[in-house]
PDB file of C-alpha atoms in Angstrom:
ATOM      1  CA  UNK A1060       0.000   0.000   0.000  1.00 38.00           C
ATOM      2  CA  UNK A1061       1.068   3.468  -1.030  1.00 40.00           C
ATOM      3  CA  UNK A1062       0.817   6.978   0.706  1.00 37.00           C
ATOM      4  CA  UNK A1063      -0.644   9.526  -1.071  1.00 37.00           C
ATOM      5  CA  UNK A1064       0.685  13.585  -0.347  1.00 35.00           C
ATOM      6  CA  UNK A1065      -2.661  15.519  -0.427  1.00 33.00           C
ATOM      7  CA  UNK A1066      -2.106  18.809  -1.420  1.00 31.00           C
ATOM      8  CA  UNK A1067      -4.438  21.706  -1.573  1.00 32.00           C
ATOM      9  CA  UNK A1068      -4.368  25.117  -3.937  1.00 30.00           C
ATOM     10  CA  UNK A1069      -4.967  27.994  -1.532  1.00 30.00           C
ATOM     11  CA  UNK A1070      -7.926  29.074  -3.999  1.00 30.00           C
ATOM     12  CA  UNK A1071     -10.307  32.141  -3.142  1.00 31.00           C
ATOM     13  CA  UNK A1072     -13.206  29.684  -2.364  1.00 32.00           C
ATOM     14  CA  UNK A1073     -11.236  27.519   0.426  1.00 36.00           C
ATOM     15  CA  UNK A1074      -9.796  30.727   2.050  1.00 33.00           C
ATOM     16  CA  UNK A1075     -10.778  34.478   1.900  1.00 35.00           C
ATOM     17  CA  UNK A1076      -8.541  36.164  -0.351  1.00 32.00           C
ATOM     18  CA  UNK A1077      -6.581  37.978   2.225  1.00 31.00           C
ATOM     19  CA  UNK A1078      -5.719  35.765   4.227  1.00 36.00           C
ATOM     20  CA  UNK A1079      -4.984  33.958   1.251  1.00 35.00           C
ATOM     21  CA  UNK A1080      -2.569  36.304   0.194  1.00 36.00           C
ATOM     22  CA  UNK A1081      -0.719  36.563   3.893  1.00 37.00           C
ATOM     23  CA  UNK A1082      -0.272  32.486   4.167  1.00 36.00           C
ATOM     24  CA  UNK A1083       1.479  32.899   0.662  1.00 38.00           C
ATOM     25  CA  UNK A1084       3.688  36.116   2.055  1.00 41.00           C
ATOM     26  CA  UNK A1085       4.522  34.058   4.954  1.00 43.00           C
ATOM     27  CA  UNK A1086       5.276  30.503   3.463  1.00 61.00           C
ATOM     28  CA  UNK A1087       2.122  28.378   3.954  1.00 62.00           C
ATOM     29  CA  UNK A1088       1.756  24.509   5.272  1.00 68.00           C
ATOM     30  CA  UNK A1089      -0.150  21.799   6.377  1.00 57.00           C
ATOM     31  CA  UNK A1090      -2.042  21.619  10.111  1.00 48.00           C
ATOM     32  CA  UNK A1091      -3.707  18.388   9.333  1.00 54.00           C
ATOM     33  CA  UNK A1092      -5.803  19.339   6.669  1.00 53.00           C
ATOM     34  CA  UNK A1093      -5.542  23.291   7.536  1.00 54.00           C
ATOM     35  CA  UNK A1094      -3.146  25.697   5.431  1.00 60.00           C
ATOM     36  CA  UNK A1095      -1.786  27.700   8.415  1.00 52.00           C
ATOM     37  CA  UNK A1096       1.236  29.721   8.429  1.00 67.00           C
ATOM     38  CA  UNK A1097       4.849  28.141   9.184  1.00 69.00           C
ATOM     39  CA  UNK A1098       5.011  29.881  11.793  1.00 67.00           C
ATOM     40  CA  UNK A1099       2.378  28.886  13.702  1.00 65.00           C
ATOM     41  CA  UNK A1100       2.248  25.077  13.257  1.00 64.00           C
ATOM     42  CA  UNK A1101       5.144  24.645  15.304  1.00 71.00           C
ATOM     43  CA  UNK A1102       2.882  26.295  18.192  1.00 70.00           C
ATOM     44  CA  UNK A1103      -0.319  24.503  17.338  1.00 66.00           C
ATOM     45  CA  UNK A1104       1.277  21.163  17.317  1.00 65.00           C
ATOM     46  CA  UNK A1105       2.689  22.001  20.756  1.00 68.00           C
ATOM     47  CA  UNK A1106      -0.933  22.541  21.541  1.00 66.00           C
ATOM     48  CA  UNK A1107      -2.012  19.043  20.574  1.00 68.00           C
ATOM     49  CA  UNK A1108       0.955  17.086  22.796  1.00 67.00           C
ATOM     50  CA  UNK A1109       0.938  18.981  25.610  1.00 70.00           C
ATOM     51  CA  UNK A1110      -3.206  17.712  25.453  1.00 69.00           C
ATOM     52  CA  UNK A1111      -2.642  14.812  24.672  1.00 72.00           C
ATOM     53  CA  UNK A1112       0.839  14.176  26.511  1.00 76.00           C
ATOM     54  CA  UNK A1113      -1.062  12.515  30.106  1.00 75.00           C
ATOM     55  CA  UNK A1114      -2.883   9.682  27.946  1.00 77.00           C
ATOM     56  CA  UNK A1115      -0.549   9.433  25.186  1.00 76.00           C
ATOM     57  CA  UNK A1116       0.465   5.322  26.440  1.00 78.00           C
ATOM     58  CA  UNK A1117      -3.570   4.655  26.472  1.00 79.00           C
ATOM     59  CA  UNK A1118      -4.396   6.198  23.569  1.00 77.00           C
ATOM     60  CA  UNK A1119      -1.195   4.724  21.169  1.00 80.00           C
ATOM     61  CA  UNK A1120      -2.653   0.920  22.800  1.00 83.00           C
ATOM     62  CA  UNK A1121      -6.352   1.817  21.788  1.00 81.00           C
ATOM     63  CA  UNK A1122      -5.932   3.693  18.556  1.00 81.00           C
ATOM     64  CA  UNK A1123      -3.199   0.539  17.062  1.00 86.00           C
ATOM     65  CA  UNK A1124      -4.813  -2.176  19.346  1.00 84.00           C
ATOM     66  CA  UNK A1125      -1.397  -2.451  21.076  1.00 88.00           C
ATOM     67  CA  UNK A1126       0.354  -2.870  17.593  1.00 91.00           C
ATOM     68  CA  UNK A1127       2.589   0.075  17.793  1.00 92.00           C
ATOM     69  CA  UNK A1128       4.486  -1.784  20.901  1.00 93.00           C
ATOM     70  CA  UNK A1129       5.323  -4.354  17.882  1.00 94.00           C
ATOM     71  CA  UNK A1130       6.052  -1.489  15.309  1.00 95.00           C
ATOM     72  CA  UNK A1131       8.580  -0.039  17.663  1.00 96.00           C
ATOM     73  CA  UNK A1132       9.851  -3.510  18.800  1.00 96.00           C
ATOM     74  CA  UNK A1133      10.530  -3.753  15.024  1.00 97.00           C
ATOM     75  CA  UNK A1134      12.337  -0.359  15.131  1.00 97.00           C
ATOM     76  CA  UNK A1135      14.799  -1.280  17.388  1.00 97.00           C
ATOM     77  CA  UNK A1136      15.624  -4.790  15.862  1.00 96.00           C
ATOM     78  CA  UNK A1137      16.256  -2.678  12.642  1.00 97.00           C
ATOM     79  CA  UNK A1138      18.733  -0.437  14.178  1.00 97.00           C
ATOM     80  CA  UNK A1139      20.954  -3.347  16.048  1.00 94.00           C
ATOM     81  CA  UNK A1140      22.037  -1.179  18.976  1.00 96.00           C
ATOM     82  CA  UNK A1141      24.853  -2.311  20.539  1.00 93.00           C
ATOM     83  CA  UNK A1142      26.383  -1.486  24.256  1.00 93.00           C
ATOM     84  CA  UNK A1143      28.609   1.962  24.011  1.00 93.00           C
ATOM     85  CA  UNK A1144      26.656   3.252  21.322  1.00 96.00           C
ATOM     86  CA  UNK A1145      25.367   7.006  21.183  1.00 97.00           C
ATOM     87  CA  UNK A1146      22.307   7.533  19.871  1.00 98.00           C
ATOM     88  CA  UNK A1147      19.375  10.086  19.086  1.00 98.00           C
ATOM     89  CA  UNK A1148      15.531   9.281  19.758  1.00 98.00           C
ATOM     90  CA  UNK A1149      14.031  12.357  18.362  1.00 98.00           C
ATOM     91  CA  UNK A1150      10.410  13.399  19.238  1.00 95.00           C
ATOM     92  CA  UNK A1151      10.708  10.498  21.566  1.00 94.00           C
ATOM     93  CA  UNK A1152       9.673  12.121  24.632  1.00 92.00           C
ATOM     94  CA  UNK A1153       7.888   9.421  26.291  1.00 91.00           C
ATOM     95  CA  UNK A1154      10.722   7.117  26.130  1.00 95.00           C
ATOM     96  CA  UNK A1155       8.876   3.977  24.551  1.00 94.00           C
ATOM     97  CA  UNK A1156      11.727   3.499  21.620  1.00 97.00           C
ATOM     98  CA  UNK A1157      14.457   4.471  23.779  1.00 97.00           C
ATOM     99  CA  UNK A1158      13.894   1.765  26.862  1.00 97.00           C
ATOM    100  CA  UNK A1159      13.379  -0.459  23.935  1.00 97.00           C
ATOM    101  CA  UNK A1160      17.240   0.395  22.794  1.00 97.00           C
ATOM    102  CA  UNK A1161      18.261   0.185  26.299  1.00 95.00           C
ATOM    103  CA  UNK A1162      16.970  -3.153  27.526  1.00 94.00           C
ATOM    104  CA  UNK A1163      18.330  -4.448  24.018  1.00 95.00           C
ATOM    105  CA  UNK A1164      21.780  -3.239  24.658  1.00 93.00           C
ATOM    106  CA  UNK A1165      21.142  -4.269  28.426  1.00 88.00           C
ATOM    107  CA  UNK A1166      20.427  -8.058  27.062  1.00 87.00           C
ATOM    108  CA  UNK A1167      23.733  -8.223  24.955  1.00 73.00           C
ATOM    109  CA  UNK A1168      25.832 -10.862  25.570  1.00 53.00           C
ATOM    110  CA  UNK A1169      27.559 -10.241  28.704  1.00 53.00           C
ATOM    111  CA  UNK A1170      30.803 -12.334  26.992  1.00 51.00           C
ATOM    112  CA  UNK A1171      30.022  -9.883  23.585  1.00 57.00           C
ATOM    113  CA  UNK A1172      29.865  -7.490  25.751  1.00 55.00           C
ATOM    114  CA  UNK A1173      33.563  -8.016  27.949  1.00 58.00           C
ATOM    115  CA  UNK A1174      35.580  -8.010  24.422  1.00 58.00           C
ATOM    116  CA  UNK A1175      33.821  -4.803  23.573  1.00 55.00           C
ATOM    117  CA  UNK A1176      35.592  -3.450  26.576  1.00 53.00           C
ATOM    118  CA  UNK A1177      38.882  -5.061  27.210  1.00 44.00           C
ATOM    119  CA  UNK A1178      39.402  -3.910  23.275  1.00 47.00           C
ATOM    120  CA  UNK A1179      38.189  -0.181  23.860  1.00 44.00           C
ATOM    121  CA  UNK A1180      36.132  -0.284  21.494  1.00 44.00           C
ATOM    122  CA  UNK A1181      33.388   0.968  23.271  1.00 45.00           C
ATOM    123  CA  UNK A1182      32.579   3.949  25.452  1.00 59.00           C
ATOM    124  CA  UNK A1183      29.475   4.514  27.621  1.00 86.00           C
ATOM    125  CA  UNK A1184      26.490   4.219  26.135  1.00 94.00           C
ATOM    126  CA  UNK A1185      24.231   7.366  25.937  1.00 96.00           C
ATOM    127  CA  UNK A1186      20.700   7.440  24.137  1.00 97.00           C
ATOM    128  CA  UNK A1187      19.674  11.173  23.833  1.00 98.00           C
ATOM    129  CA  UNK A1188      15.883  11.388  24.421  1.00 98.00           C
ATOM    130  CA  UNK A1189      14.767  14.466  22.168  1.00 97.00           C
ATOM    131  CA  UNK A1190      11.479  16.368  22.153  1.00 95.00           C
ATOM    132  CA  UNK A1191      10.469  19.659  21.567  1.00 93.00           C
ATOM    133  CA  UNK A1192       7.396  19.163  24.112  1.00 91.00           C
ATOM    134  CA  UNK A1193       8.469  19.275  27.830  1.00 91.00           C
ATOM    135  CA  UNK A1194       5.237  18.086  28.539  1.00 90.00           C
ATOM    136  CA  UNK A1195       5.858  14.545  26.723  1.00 89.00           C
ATOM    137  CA  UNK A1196       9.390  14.602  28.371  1.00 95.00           C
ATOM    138  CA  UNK A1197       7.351  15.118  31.423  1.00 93.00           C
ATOM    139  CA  UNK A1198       5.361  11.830  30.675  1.00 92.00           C
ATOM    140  CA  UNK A1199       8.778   9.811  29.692  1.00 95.00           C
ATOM    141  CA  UNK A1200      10.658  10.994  32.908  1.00 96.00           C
ATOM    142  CA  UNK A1201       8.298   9.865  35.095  1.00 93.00           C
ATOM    143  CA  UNK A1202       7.834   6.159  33.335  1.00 93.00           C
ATOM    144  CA  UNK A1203      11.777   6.454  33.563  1.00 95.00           C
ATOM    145  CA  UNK A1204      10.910   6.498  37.311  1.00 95.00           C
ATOM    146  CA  UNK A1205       8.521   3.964  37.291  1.00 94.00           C
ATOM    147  CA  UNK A1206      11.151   1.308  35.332  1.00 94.00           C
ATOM    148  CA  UNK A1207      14.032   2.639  37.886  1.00 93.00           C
ATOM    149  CA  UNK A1208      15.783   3.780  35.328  1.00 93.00           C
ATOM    150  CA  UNK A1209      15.352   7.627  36.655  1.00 89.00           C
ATOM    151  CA  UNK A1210      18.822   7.937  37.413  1.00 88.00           C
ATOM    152  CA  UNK A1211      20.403   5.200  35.079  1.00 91.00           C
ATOM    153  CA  UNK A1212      23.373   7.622  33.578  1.00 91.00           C
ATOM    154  CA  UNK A1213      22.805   6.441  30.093  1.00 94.00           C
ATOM    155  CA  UNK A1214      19.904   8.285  29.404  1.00 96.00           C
ATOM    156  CA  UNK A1215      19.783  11.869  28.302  1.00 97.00           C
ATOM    157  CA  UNK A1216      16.572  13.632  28.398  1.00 97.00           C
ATOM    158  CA  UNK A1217      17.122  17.196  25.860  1.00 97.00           C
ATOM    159  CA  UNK A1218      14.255  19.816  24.851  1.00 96.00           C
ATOM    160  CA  UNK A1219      14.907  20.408  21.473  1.00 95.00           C
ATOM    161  CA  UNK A1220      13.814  21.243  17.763  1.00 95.00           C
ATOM    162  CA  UNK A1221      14.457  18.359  14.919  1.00 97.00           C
ATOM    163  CA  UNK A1222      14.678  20.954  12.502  1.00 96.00           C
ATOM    164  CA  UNK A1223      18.046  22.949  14.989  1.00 97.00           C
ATOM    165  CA  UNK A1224      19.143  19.950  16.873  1.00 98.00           C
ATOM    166  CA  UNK A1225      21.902  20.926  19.579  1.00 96.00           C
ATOM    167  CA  UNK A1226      24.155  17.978  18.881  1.00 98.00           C
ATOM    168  CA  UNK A1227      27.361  18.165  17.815  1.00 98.00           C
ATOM    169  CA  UNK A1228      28.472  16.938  13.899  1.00 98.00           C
ATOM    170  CA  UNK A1229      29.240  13.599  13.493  1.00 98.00           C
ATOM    171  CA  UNK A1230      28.583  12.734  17.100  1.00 98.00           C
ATOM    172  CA  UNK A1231      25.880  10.435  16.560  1.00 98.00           C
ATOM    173  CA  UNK A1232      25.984   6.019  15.964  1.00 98.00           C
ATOM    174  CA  UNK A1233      22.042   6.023  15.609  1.00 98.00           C
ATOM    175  CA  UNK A1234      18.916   8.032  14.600  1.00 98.00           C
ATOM    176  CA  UNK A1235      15.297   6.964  15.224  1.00 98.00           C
ATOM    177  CA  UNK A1236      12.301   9.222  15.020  1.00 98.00           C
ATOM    178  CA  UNK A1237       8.946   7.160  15.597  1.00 96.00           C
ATOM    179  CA  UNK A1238       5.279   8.911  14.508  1.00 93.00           C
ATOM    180  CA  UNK A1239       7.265  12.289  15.209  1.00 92.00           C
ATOM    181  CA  UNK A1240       8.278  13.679  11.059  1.00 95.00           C
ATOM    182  CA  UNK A1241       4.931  14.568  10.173  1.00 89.00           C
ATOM    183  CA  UNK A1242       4.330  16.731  12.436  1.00 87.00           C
ATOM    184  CA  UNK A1243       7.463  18.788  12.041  1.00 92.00           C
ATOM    185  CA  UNK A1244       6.924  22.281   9.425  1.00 90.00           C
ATOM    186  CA  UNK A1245      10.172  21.475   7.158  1.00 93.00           C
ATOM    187  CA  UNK A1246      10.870  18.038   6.752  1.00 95.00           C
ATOM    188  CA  UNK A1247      13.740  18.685   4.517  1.00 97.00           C
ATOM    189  CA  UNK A1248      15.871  20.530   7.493  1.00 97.00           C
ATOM    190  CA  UNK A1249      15.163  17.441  10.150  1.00 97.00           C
ATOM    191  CA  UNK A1250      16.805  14.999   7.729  1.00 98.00           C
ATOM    192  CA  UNK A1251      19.676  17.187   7.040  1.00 98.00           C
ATOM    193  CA  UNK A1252      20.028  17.656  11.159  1.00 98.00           C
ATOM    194  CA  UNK A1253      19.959  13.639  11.249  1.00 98.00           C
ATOM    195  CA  UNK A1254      22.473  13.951   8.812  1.00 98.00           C
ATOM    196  CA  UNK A1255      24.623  16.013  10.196  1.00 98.00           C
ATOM    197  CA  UNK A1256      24.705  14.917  13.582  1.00 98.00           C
ATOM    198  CA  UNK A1257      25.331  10.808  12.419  1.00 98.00           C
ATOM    199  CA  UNK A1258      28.781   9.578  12.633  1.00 98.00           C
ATOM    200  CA  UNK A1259      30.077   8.257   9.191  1.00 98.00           C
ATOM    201  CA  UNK A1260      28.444   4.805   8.991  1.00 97.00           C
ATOM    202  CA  UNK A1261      25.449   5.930  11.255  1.00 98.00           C
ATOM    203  CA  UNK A1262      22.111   4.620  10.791  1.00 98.00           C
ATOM    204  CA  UNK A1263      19.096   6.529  10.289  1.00 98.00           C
ATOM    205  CA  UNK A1264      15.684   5.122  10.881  1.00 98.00           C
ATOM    206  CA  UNK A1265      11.824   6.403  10.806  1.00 98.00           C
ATOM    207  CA  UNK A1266       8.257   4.966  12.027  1.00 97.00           C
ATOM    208  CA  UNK A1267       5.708   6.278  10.133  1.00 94.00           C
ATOM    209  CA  UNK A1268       1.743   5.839   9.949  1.00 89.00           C
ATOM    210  CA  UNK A1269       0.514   5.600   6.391  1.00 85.00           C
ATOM    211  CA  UNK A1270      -2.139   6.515   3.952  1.00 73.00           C
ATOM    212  CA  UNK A1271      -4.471   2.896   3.067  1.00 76.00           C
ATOM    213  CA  UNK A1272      -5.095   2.848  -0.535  1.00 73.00           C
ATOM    214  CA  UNK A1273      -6.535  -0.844  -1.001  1.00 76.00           C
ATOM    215  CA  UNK A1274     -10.147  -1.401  -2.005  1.00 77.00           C
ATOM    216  CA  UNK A1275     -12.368  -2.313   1.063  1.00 79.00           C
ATOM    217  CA  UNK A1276      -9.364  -1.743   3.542  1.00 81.00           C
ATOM    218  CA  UNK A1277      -9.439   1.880   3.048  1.00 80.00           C
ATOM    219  CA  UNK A1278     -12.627   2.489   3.554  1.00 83.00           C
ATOM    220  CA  UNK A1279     -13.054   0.766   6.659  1.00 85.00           C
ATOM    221  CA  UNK A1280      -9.699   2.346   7.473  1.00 81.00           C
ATOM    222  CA  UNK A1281     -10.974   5.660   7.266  1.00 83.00           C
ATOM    223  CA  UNK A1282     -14.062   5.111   8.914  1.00 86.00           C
ATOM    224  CA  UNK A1283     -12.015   4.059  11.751  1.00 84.00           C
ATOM    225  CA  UNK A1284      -9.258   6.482  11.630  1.00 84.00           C
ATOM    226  CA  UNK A1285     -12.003   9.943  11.194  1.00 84.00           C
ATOM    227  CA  UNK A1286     -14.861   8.031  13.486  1.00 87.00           C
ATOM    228  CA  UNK A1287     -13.611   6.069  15.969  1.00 89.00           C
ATOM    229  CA  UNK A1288     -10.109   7.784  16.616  1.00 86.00           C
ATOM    230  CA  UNK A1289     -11.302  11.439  17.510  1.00 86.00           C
ATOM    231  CA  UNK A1290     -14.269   9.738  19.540  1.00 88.00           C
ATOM    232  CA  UNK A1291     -11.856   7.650  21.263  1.00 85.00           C
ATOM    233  CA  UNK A1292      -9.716  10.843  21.927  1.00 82.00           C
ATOM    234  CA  UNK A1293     -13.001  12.759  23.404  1.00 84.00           C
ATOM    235  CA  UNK A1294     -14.043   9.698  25.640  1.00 83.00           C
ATOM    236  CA  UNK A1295     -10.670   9.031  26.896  1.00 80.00           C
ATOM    237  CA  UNK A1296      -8.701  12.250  26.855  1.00 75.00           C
ATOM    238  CA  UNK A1297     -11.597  14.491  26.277  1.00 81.00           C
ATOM    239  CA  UNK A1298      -9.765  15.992  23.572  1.00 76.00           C
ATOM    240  CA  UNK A1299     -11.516  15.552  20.399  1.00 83.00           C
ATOM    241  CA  UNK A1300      -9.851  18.100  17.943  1.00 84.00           C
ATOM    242  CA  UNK A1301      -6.068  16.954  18.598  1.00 80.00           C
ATOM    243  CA  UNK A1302      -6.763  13.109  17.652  1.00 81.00           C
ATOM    244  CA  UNK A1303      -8.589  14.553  14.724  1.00 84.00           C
ATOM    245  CA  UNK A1304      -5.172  16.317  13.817  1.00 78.00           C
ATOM    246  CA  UNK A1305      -3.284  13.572  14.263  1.00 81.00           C
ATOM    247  CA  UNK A1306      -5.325  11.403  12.091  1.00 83.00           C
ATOM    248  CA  UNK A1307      -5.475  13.974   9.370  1.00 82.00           C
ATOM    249  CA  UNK A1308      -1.706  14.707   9.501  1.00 84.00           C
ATOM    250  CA  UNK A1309      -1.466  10.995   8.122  1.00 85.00           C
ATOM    251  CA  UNK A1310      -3.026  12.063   5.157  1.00 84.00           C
ATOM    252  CA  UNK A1311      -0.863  15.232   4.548  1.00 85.00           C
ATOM    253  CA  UNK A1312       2.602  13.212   4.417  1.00 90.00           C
ATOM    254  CA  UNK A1313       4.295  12.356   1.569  1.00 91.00           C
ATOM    255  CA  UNK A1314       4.404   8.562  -0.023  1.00 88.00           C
ATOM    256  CA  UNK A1315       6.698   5.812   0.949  1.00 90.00           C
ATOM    257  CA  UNK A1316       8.727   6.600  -2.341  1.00 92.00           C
ATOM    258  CA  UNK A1317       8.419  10.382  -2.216  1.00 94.00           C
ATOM    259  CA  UNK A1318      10.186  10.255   1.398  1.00 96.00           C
ATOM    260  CA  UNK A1319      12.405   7.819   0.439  1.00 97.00           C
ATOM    261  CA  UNK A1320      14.051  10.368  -2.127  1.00 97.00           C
ATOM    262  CA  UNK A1321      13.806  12.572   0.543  1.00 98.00           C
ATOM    263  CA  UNK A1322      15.970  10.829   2.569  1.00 98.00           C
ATOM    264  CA  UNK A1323      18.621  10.292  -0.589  1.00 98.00           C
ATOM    265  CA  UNK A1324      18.583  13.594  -1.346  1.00 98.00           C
ATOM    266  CA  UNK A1325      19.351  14.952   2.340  1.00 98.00           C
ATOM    267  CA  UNK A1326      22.999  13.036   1.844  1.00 98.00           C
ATOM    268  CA  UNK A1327      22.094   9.291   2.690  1.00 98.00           C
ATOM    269  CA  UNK A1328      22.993   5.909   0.834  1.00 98.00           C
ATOM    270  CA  UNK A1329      21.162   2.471   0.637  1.00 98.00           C
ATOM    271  CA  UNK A1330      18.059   3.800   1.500  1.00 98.00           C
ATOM    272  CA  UNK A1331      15.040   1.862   1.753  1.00 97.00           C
ATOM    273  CA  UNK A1332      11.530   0.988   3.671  1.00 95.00           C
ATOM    274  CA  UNK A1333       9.544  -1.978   4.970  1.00 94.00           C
ATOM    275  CA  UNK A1334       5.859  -1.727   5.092  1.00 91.00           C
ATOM    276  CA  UNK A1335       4.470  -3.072   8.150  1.00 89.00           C
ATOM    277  CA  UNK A1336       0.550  -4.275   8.486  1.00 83.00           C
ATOM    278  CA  UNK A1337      -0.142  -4.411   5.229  1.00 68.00           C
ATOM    279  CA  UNK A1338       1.403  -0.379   4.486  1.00 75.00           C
ATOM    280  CA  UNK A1339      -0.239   1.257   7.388  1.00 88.00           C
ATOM    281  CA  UNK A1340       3.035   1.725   9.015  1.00 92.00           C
ATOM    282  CA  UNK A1341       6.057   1.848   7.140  1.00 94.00           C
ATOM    283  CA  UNK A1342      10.047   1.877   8.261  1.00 96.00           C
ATOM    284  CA  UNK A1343      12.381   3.883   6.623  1.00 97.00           C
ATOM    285  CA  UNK A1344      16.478   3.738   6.797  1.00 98.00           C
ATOM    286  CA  UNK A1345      19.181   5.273   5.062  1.00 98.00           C
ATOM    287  CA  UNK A1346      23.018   5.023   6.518  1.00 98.00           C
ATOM    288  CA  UNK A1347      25.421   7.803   6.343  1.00 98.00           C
ATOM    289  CA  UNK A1348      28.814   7.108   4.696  1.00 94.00           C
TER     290      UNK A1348
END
């Protein structure tokens, strides 16, 4: 199954024509299925995560039917993390992908893991918990609590942008950003920051929702995605219009083969994806040589 990148014309009878005019003075984009200006997305989206940010780990298991744990099980065995390793969860502020990374380095080989050392090969391992929402970093904090990894010294929690990462070039073994691009106003600037921050060699990965195009499947997939999702949202997080974002940013991103040139074109090699349930999820990598 394919994405499809909906795009709209800013024509006088979707938009009054001046505030036509001021979205196209200020470099229009999509809010879900909203032109808004670039500007403000980045505060609207802020909006929806702080909302959402105390039921995000109820809603994720209700929305995919506990299928996303698998996705970003899948994730992980993709990017083969291994102990010393530095690496960047971005958007990842509840922490789901990176304890996944950590119990997987944690579960090495403890022989695997004694060569590492004795040949100084390795130094400590950090994984760099990025999100631009304090809020979710909030939420992943306290689960960090609740696994007693609160003080474990290999995890970094940083408020930051994807699109002006504070990371130093080249610094970087590992990328992952999971249901976290699409929401982002320039896509093209958070895959040159993954680029720029990944060691030569580094891996970059991405979880992404998709857009259902099979007969049958697609319409019962969007019945359930612009039904049952933003009802779900209202009865369990009383928040109706943020689930109805997130299901309509699905919509607005671009196809597994249009973000897979993406990806090539921001600097990375052997780039490919996996479709996952059929195509509503897909994984894309790229490494950086």
């Amino acid at each position: 199954m394919a994405l499809r990148l909906i795009t709209r014309s800013l024509r006088s009878k979707q938009l009054p024509m001046f505030t036509t005019a001021s979205l196209l003075h200020s470099h229009a984009t999509s809010f879900g299925f909203k032109d808004v200006r670039e500007e403000e997305k980045s505060q609207m989206v802020g909006n929806v995560f702080s909302s959402v940010a105390s039921n995000y780990d109820i809603m994720n298991d209700l929305m995919s039917a506990g299928l996303h744990r698998l996705w970003k099980d899948r994730l992980v065995s993709k990017l083969n993390p291994f102990p010393g390793m530095k690496h960047l969860d971005v958007a990842g502020g509840t922490g789901d992908v990176a304890f996944r990374i950590l119990e997987t380095i944690n579960s090495v080989d403890h022989r695997a893991l004694q060569d590492a050392l004795e040949d100084n090969l390795q130094e400590e391992t950090q994984i760099c918990v990025c999100d631009i929402n304090p809020n979710m970093l909030n939420v992943g904090k306290k689960r960090a609590q609740e696994r007693g990894l609160g003080n474990h010294r290999s995890l970094i929690w940083v408020e930051g942008d994807a699109e002006a990462l504070r990371f130093e070039d080249n610094s970087m073994d590992g990328y992952t950003i999971a249901f976290g691009i699409r929401n982002v106003t320039h896509i093209e600037k958070v895959l040159a920051e993954a680029y720029r921050v990944l060691k030569s060699g580094g891996r970059f990965l991405c979880l992404e929702l998709s857009h259902v195009e099979v007969p049958g499947f697609k319409q019962l997939y969007d019945y359930y995605s612009f039904s049952v999702i933003p009802a779900l949202g209202e009865l369990v997080a009383g928040d109706r219009e943020s689930y109805q974002y997130l299901v309509e940013s699905i919509r607005r991103f671009p196809p597994q083969e249009k973000f897979a040139s993406m990806i090539a074109d921001a600097g990375f090699q052997k780039v490919e994806y996996e479709n996952l349930v059929g195509g509503v999820v897909a994984i894309h990598s790229g490494l950086k040589f």
